[in-house]
């Protein structure tokens, strides 16, 4: 009976990995290499212009895709939305500013473009799982 269950578990594992391989292969077949290059260019532009990001419309025009293709393809290729990437990168920059440059929370929020302190705190908590002030405290504890 135990061998039967082990065999069924192995069968499920194999099916899972076959499904993953199929989905991955299907994703890249459904996007041609030109679109992938355009999406990679869009990502590079986003990362280069984090302080003053383009609108979706502007970015789509810049890389030669329509807005739908840009949003859908970006999500497929990178597993996140354009806004998700921008928010994530800004939060990583915020953490770096506090950790390395020594800025306090309100200075950091202002530097990365948040005029509303509570919006910054919510975004930071969503990304790191703790408030920026708790993150700073943890940094000070780890230094000593």
Short mmCIF file of N, CA and C in Angstrom, two decimals:
data_model
loop_
_atom_site.label_atom_id
_atom_site.label_comp_id
_atom_site.label_asym_id
_atom_site.label_seq_id
_atom_site.Cartn_x
_atom_site.Cartn_y
_atom_site.Cartn_z
N UNK A 1 0.82 -1.19 0.00
CA UNK A 1 0.00 0.00 0.00
C UNK A 1 0.87 1.26 0.00
N UNK A 2 1.93 1.25 0.80
CA UNK A 2 2.83 2.41 0.86
C UNK A 2 3.53 2.62 -0.48
N UNK A 3 3.94 1.52 -1.14
CA UNK A 3 4.58 1.65 -2.46
C UNK A 3 3.62 2.27 -3.47
N UNK A 4 2.36 1.91 -3.38
CA UNK A 4 1.35 2.47 -4.27
C UNK A 4 1.27 3.99 -4.08
N UNK A 5 1.21 4.43 -2.83
CA UNK A 5 1.14 5.87 -2.54
C UNK A 5 2.41 6.58 -3.02
N UNK A 6 3.55 5.98 -2.78
CA UNK A 6 4.80 6.60 -3.23
C UNK A 6 4.82 6.72 -4.76
N UNK A 7 4.33 5.70 -5.44
CA UNK A 7 4.29 5.73 -6.90
C UNK A 7 3.36 6.84 -7.38
N UNK A 8 2.21 6.99 -6.73
CA UNK A 8 1.27 8.05 -7.10
C UNK A 8 1.86 9.43 -6.85
N UNK A 9 2.57 9.59 -5.74
CA UNK A 9 3.22 10.87 -5.45
C UNK A 9 4.27 11.17 -6.52
N UNK A 10 5.06 10.18 -6.89
CA UNK A 10 6.07 10.37 -7.94
C UNK A 10 5.40 10.74 -9.27
N UNK A 11 4.27 10.09 -9.56
CA UNK A 11 3.53 10.40 -10.77
C UNK A 11 3.06 11.85 -10.77
N UNK A 12 2.55 12.32 -9.63
CA UNK A 12 2.12 13.71 -9.52
C UNK A 12 3.28 14.68 -9.69
N UNK A 13 4.42 14.35 -9.12
CA UNK A 13 5.60 15.21 -9.26
C UNK A 13 6.02 15.31 -10.72
N UNK A 14 6.03 14.18 -11.40
CA UNK A 14 6.41 14.17 -12.82
C UNK A 14 5.42 14.98 -13.64
N UNK A 15 4.14 14.81 -13.36
CA UNK A 15 3.12 15.59 -14.08
C UNK A 15 3.29 17.09 -13.84
N UNK A 16 3.61 17.45 -12.60
CA UNK A 16 3.84 18.86 -12.27
C UNK A 16 4.98 19.43 -13.10
N UNK A 17 6.10 18.73 -13.16
CA UNK A 17 7.25 19.24 -13.90
C UNK A 17 7.00 19.25 -15.41
N UNK A 18 6.24 18.28 -15.91
CA UNK A 18 5.89 18.30 -17.33
C UNK A 18 5.03 19.52 -17.65
N UNK A 19 4.08 19.84 -16.77
CA UNK A 19 3.22 21.00 -16.95
C UNK A 19 4.05 22.28 -16.94
N UNK A 20 5.00 22.39 -15.99
CA UNK A 20 5.87 23.57 -15.92
C UNK A 20 6.66 23.72 -17.21
N UNK A 21 7.22 22.62 -17.70
CA UNK A 21 8.02 22.67 -18.94
C UNK A 21 7.14 23.08 -20.12
N UNK A 22 5.92 22.53 -20.17
CA UNK A 22 5.00 22.87 -21.27
C UNK A 22 4.65 24.35 -21.23
N UNK A 23 4.31 24.86 -20.04
CA UNK A 23 3.94 26.28 -19.92
C UNK A 23 5.09 27.19 -20.31
N UNK A 24 6.29 26.85 -19.86
CA UNK A 24 7.46 27.66 -20.18
C UNK A 24 7.72 27.65 -21.69
N UNK A 25 7.65 26.46 -22.29
CA UNK A 25 7.88 26.34 -23.73
C UNK A 25 6.79 27.09 -24.50
N UNK A 26 5.55 26.98 -24.07
CA UNK A 26 4.43 27.65 -24.74
C UNK A 26 4.56 29.17 -24.65
N UNK A 27 5.01 29.65 -23.51
CA UNK A 27 5.19 31.10 -23.32
C UNK A 27 6.15 31.65 -24.36
N UNK A 28 7.30 30.99 -24.50
CA UNK A 28 8.30 31.52 -25.42
C UNK A 28 7.92 31.29 -26.89
N UNK A 29 7.12 30.27 -27.16
CA UNK A 29 6.65 30.08 -28.53
C UNK A 29 5.60 31.12 -28.90
N UNK A 30 4.80 31.54 -27.91
CA UNK A 30 3.74 32.49 -28.21
C UNK A 30 4.26 33.92 -28.37
N UNK A 31 5.49 34.18 -27.96
CA UNK A 31 6.09 35.50 -28.12
C UNK A 31 7.26 35.37 -29.09
N UNK A 32 7.27 36.20 -30.11
CA UNK A 32 8.41 36.09 -31.01
C UNK A 32 9.61 36.87 -30.46
N UNK A 33 10.76 36.58 -31.01
CA UNK A 33 12.01 37.14 -30.47
C UNK A 33 12.06 38.66 -30.60
N UNK A 34 11.40 39.20 -31.59
CA UNK A 34 11.38 40.66 -31.75
C UNK A 34 10.61 41.30 -30.60
N UNK A 35 9.45 40.71 -30.25
CA UNK A 35 8.68 41.23 -29.12
C UNK A 35 9.45 41.08 -27.81
N UNK A 36 10.14 39.97 -27.64
CA UNK A 36 10.94 39.76 -26.43
C UNK A 36 12.02 40.83 -26.33
N UNK A 37 12.67 41.14 -27.43
CA UNK A 37 13.70 42.19 -27.44
C UNK A 37 13.09 43.55 -27.09
N UNK A 38 11.89 43.81 -27.60
CA UNK A 38 11.20 45.08 -27.30
C UNK A 38 10.85 45.15 -25.82
N UNK A 39 10.42 44.02 -25.25
CA UNK A 39 10.09 43.99 -23.82
C UNK A 39 11.35 44.14 -22.96
N UNK A 40 12.44 43.56 -23.41
CA UNK A 40 13.71 43.73 -22.69
C UNK A 40 14.15 45.20 -22.75
N UNK A 41 13.95 45.83 -23.90
CA UNK A 41 14.27 47.25 -24.03
C UNK A 41 13.39 48.08 -23.09
N UNK A 42 12.09 47.73 -23.02
CA UNK A 42 11.18 48.44 -22.13
C UNK A 42 11.65 48.32 -20.69
N UNK A 43 12.07 47.13 -20.28
CA UNK A 43 12.56 46.92 -18.90
C UNK A 43 13.80 47.77 -18.64
N UNK A 44 14.70 47.80 -19.60
CA UNK A 44 15.91 48.61 -19.44
C UNK A 44 15.57 50.09 -19.31
N UNK A 45 14.62 50.56 -20.10
CA UNK A 45 14.19 51.96 -20.02
C UNK A 45 13.58 52.25 -18.65
N UNK A 46 12.73 51.34 -18.20
CA UNK A 46 12.10 51.50 -16.88
C UNK A 46 13.17 51.62 -15.80
N UNK A 47 14.13 50.72 -15.81
CA UNK A 47 15.18 50.72 -14.78
C UNK A 47 16.06 51.97 -14.87
N UNK A 48 16.24 52.47 -16.07
CA UNK A 48 17.08 53.66 -16.26
C UNK A 48 16.36 54.94 -15.83
N UNK A 49 15.03 54.94 -15.93
CA UNK A 49 14.25 56.15 -15.66
C UNK A 49 13.35 55.99 -14.43
N UNK A 50 13.83 55.34 -13.40
CA UNK A 50 13.02 55.10 -12.20
C UNK A 50 12.55 56.38 -11.53
N UNK A 51 13.39 57.41 -11.55
CA UNK A 51 13.03 58.65 -10.87
C UNK A 51 11.94 59.43 -11.60
N UNK A 52 11.85 59.22 -12.89
CA UNK A 52 10.85 59.92 -13.69
C UNK A 52 10.30 58.94 -14.74
N UNK A 53 9.49 57.96 -14.31
CA UNK A 53 9.07 56.90 -15.24
C UNK A 53 8.12 57.41 -16.32
N UNK A 54 8.21 56.74 -17.47
CA UNK A 54 7.32 57.03 -18.59
C UNK A 54 5.94 56.47 -18.28
N UNK A 55 4.92 57.03 -18.90
CA UNK A 55 3.59 56.42 -18.82
C UNK A 55 3.61 55.17 -19.68
N UNK A 56 2.62 54.31 -19.50
CA UNK A 56 2.52 53.08 -20.31
C UNK A 56 2.42 53.46 -21.79
N UNK A 57 1.65 54.48 -22.08
CA UNK A 57 1.46 54.92 -23.47
C UNK A 57 2.80 55.37 -24.07
N UNK A 58 3.55 56.19 -23.32
CA UNK A 58 4.85 56.67 -23.80
C UNK A 58 5.84 55.52 -23.98
N UNK A 59 5.87 54.62 -23.00
CA UNK A 59 6.79 53.49 -23.06
C UNK A 59 6.47 52.57 -24.23
N UNK A 60 5.19 52.31 -24.44
CA UNK A 60 4.77 51.45 -25.55
C UNK A 60 5.21 52.06 -26.88
N UNK A 61 5.02 53.35 -27.02
CA UNK A 61 5.41 54.04 -28.26
C UNK A 61 6.93 53.97 -28.44
N UNK A 62 7.66 54.16 -27.35
CA UNK A 62 9.12 54.17 -27.41
C UNK A 62 9.71 52.84 -27.85
N UNK A 63 9.06 51.73 -27.44
CA UNK A 63 9.60 50.41 -27.80
C UNK A 63 8.92 49.77 -29.01
N UNK A 64 7.84 50.40 -29.50
CA UNK A 64 7.19 49.90 -30.71
C UNK A 64 6.19 48.79 -30.48
N UNK A 65 5.52 48.80 -29.34
CA UNK A 65 4.44 47.85 -29.06
C UNK A 65 3.19 48.64 -28.72
N UNK A 66 2.02 48.02 -28.88
CA UNK A 66 0.84 48.71 -28.37
C UNK A 66 0.76 48.48 -26.86
N UNK A 67 -0.08 49.23 -26.19
CA UNK A 67 -0.14 49.17 -24.72
C UNK A 67 -0.51 47.78 -24.22
N UNK A 68 -1.46 47.13 -24.90
CA UNK A 68 -1.88 45.80 -24.49
C UNK A 68 -0.72 44.80 -24.60
N UNK A 69 -0.02 44.83 -25.75
CA UNK A 69 1.11 43.91 -25.95
C UNK A 69 2.19 44.16 -24.89
N UNK A 70 2.43 45.42 -24.60
CA UNK A 70 3.46 45.77 -23.61
C UNK A 70 3.09 45.23 -22.24
N UNK A 71 1.88 45.50 -21.79
CA UNK A 71 1.47 45.07 -20.44
C UNK A 71 1.39 43.55 -20.34
N UNK A 72 0.77 42.93 -21.32
CA UNK A 72 0.60 41.46 -21.29
C UNK A 72 1.95 40.75 -21.44
N UNK A 73 2.74 41.20 -22.40
CA UNK A 73 4.05 40.58 -22.63
C UNK A 73 5.00 40.76 -21.46
N UNK A 74 4.97 41.94 -20.87
CA UNK A 74 5.84 42.22 -19.72
C UNK A 74 5.50 41.29 -18.57
N UNK A 75 4.22 41.13 -18.30
CA UNK A 75 3.77 40.25 -17.22
C UNK A 75 4.17 38.80 -17.51
N UNK A 76 4.02 38.37 -18.76
CA UNK A 76 4.40 37.01 -19.14
C UNK A 76 5.90 36.78 -18.99
N UNK A 77 6.68 37.72 -19.48
CA UNK A 77 8.13 37.55 -19.51
C UNK A 77 8.77 37.71 -18.15
N UNK A 78 8.32 38.67 -17.37
CA UNK A 78 8.98 38.99 -16.10
C UNK A 78 8.19 38.60 -14.86
N UNK A 79 6.95 38.17 -15.03
CA UNK A 79 6.17 37.73 -13.88
C UNK A 79 5.70 38.84 -12.96
N UNK A 80 5.77 40.07 -13.43
CA UNK A 80 5.30 41.21 -12.66
C UNK A 80 4.79 42.27 -13.63
N UNK A 81 4.03 43.20 -13.10
CA UNK A 81 3.56 44.30 -13.93
C UNK A 81 4.65 45.36 -14.03
N UNK A 82 4.47 46.29 -14.94
CA UNK A 82 5.42 47.40 -15.06
C UNK A 82 5.44 48.20 -13.77
N UNK A 83 4.26 48.51 -13.25
CA UNK A 83 4.18 49.24 -11.99
C UNK A 83 4.81 48.45 -10.84
N UNK A 84 4.61 47.14 -10.85
CA UNK A 84 5.21 46.28 -9.82
C UNK A 84 6.72 46.35 -9.84
N UNK A 85 7.31 46.36 -11.04
CA UNK A 85 8.76 46.47 -11.16
C UNK A 85 9.24 47.83 -10.64
N UNK A 86 8.55 48.88 -11.03
CA UNK A 86 8.93 50.23 -10.59
C UNK A 86 8.87 50.32 -9.07
N UNK A 87 7.76 49.85 -8.49
CA UNK A 87 7.60 49.91 -7.04
C UNK A 87 8.68 49.10 -6.33
N UNK A 88 8.95 47.92 -6.83
CA UNK A 88 9.96 47.04 -6.23
C UNK A 88 11.35 47.69 -6.27
N UNK A 89 11.70 48.24 -7.41
CA UNK A 89 13.02 48.88 -7.55
C UNK A 89 13.13 50.12 -6.67
N UNK A 90 12.05 50.88 -6.57
CA UNK A 90 12.06 52.07 -5.71
C UNK A 90 12.21 51.67 -4.24
N UNK A 91 11.57 50.59 -3.84
CA UNK A 91 11.69 50.13 -2.45
C UNK A 91 13.11 49.62 -2.17
N UNK A 92 13.71 48.95 -3.14
CA UNK A 92 15.09 48.50 -2.97
C UNK A 92 16.03 49.71 -2.85
N UNK A 93 15.76 50.74 -3.64
CA UNK A 93 16.55 51.97 -3.55
C UNK A 93 16.34 52.63 -2.19
N UNK A 94 15.10 52.63 -1.70
CA UNK A 94 14.81 53.21 -0.39
C UNK A 94 15.60 52.49 0.70
N UNK A 95 15.59 51.17 0.65
CA UNK A 95 16.33 50.39 1.65
C UNK A 95 17.82 50.73 1.58
N UNK A 96 18.33 50.84 0.38
CA UNK A 96 19.75 51.17 0.20
C UNK A 96 20.06 52.56 0.75
N UNK A 97 19.18 53.52 0.48
CA UNK A 97 19.39 54.89 0.99
C UNK A 97 19.45 54.92 2.52
N UNK A 98 18.59 54.15 3.15
CA UNK A 98 18.59 54.12 4.62
C UNK A 98 19.78 53.33 5.16
N UNK A 99 20.06 52.22 4.55
CA UNK A 99 21.12 51.33 5.04
C UNK A 99 22.52 51.87 4.77
N UNK A 100 22.76 52.28 3.55
CA UNK A 100 24.11 52.67 3.13
C UNK A 100 24.36 54.17 3.28
N UNK A 101 23.40 54.97 2.85
CA UNK A 101 23.59 56.42 2.87
C UNK A 101 23.21 57.06 4.21
N UNK A 102 22.46 56.33 5.04
CA UNK A 102 22.14 56.82 6.36
C UNK A 102 20.98 57.80 6.44
N UNK A 103 20.14 57.84 5.44
CA UNK A 103 18.98 58.74 5.48
C UNK A 103 17.93 58.20 6.44
N UNK A 104 17.16 59.10 7.03
CA UNK A 104 16.05 58.64 7.87
C UNK A 104 14.85 58.34 6.97
N UNK A 105 13.78 57.87 7.57
CA UNK A 105 12.62 57.40 6.80
C UNK A 105 11.97 58.53 6.00
N UNK A 106 11.74 59.68 6.62
CA UNK A 106 11.06 60.76 5.89
C UNK A 106 11.94 61.31 4.76
N UNK A 107 13.24 61.40 4.99
CA UNK A 107 14.15 61.85 3.92
C UNK A 107 14.12 60.87 2.76
N UNK A 108 14.15 59.59 3.09
CA UNK A 108 14.14 58.54 2.06
C UNK A 108 12.85 58.60 1.25
N UNK A 109 11.73 58.73 1.93
CA UNK A 109 10.44 58.81 1.23
C UNK A 109 10.44 59.97 0.24
N UNK A 110 10.95 61.09 0.67
CA UNK A 110 11.00 62.28 -0.18
C UNK A 110 11.93 62.07 -1.37
N UNK A 111 13.10 61.49 -1.13
CA UNK A 111 14.09 61.28 -2.19
C UNK A 111 13.55 60.38 -3.30
N UNK A 112 12.83 59.32 -2.91
CA UNK A 112 12.36 58.41 -3.95
C UNK A 112 11.01 58.83 -4.54
N UNK A 113 10.51 59.99 -4.10
CA UNK A 113 9.36 60.58 -4.79
C UNK A 113 8.02 60.42 -4.12
N UNK A 114 7.99 60.04 -2.85
CA UNK A 114 6.71 59.94 -2.15
C UNK A 114 6.45 61.25 -1.42
N UNK A 115 5.39 61.93 -1.78
CA UNK A 115 5.02 63.14 -1.06
C UNK A 115 4.19 62.81 0.18
N UNK A 116 3.57 61.64 0.17
CA UNK A 116 2.77 61.19 1.30
C UNK A 116 3.54 60.11 2.06
N UNK A 117 3.93 60.42 3.29
CA UNK A 117 4.73 59.52 4.11
C UNK A 117 4.03 58.18 4.35
N UNK A 118 2.72 58.21 4.58
CA UNK A 118 2.01 56.96 4.87
C UNK A 118 1.94 56.06 3.65
N UNK A 119 1.86 56.63 2.45
CA UNK A 119 1.89 55.82 1.23
C UNK A 119 3.24 55.10 1.10
N UNK A 120 4.30 55.81 1.44
CA UNK A 120 5.62 55.21 1.41
C UNK A 120 5.70 54.04 2.40
N UNK A 121 5.20 54.27 3.60
CA UNK A 121 5.25 53.23 4.63
C UNK A 121 4.48 51.99 4.20
N UNK A 122 3.31 52.19 3.61
CA UNK A 122 2.50 51.06 3.14
C UNK A 122 3.24 50.29 2.05
N UNK A 123 3.81 51.00 1.08
CA UNK A 123 4.54 50.36 -0.01
C UNK A 123 5.77 49.61 0.52
N UNK A 124 6.47 50.22 1.46
CA UNK A 124 7.66 49.59 2.03
C UNK A 124 7.28 48.31 2.78
N UNK A 125 6.22 48.39 3.59
CA UNK A 125 5.75 47.23 4.35
C UNK A 125 5.33 46.11 3.41
N UNK A 126 4.66 46.47 2.33
CA UNK A 126 4.21 45.47 1.36
C UNK A 126 5.40 44.76 0.72
N UNK A 127 6.47 45.50 0.47
CA UNK A 127 7.64 44.92 -0.19
C UNK A 127 8.53 44.13 0.77
N UNK A 128 8.80 44.69 1.95
CA UNK A 128 9.75 44.08 2.87
C UNK A 128 9.11 43.34 4.06
N UNK A 129 7.82 43.54 4.25
CA UNK A 129 7.15 42.86 5.35
C UNK A 129 7.31 43.53 6.71
N UNK A 130 7.87 44.73 6.71
CA UNK A 130 7.99 45.49 7.97
C UNK A 130 7.97 46.98 7.64
N UNK A 131 7.72 47.78 8.66
CA UNK A 131 7.73 49.23 8.47
C UNK A 131 9.17 49.71 8.26
N UNK A 132 9.34 50.84 7.57
CA UNK A 132 10.70 51.36 7.35
C UNK A 132 11.42 51.66 8.66
N UNK A 133 10.71 52.13 9.65
CA UNK A 133 11.37 52.43 10.94
C UNK A 133 11.87 51.14 11.59
N UNK A 134 11.11 50.06 11.49
CA UNK A 134 11.56 48.77 12.03
C UNK A 134 12.77 48.26 11.24
N UNK A 135 12.76 48.47 9.94
CA UNK A 135 13.89 48.09 9.09
C UNK A 135 15.15 48.83 9.53
N UNK A 136 15.01 50.13 9.78
CA UNK A 136 16.15 50.92 10.25
C UNK A 136 16.67 50.43 11.59
N UNK A 137 15.76 50.15 12.51
CA UNK A 137 16.16 49.63 13.82
C UNK A 137 16.94 48.34 13.66
N UNK A 138 16.46 47.47 12.79
CA UNK A 138 17.14 46.18 12.55
C UNK A 138 18.53 46.41 11.96
N UNK A 139 18.67 47.42 11.10
CA UNK A 139 19.97 47.74 10.52
C UNK A 139 20.93 48.19 11.61
N UNK A 140 20.45 49.00 12.55
CA UNK A 140 21.30 49.47 13.64
C UNK A 140 21.71 48.34 14.57
N UNK A 141 20.78 47.41 14.80
CA UNK A 141 21.09 46.26 15.66
C UNK A 141 22.15 45.39 14.98
N UNK A 142 22.01 45.18 13.69
CA UNK A 142 22.96 44.32 12.96
C UNK A 142 24.35 44.94 12.86
N UNK A 143 24.44 46.27 12.89
CA UNK A 143 25.74 46.95 12.83
C UNK A 143 26.55 46.72 14.11
N UNK A 144 25.83 46.60 15.23
CA UNK A 144 26.53 46.49 16.51
C UNK A 144 26.69 45.09 16.96
#
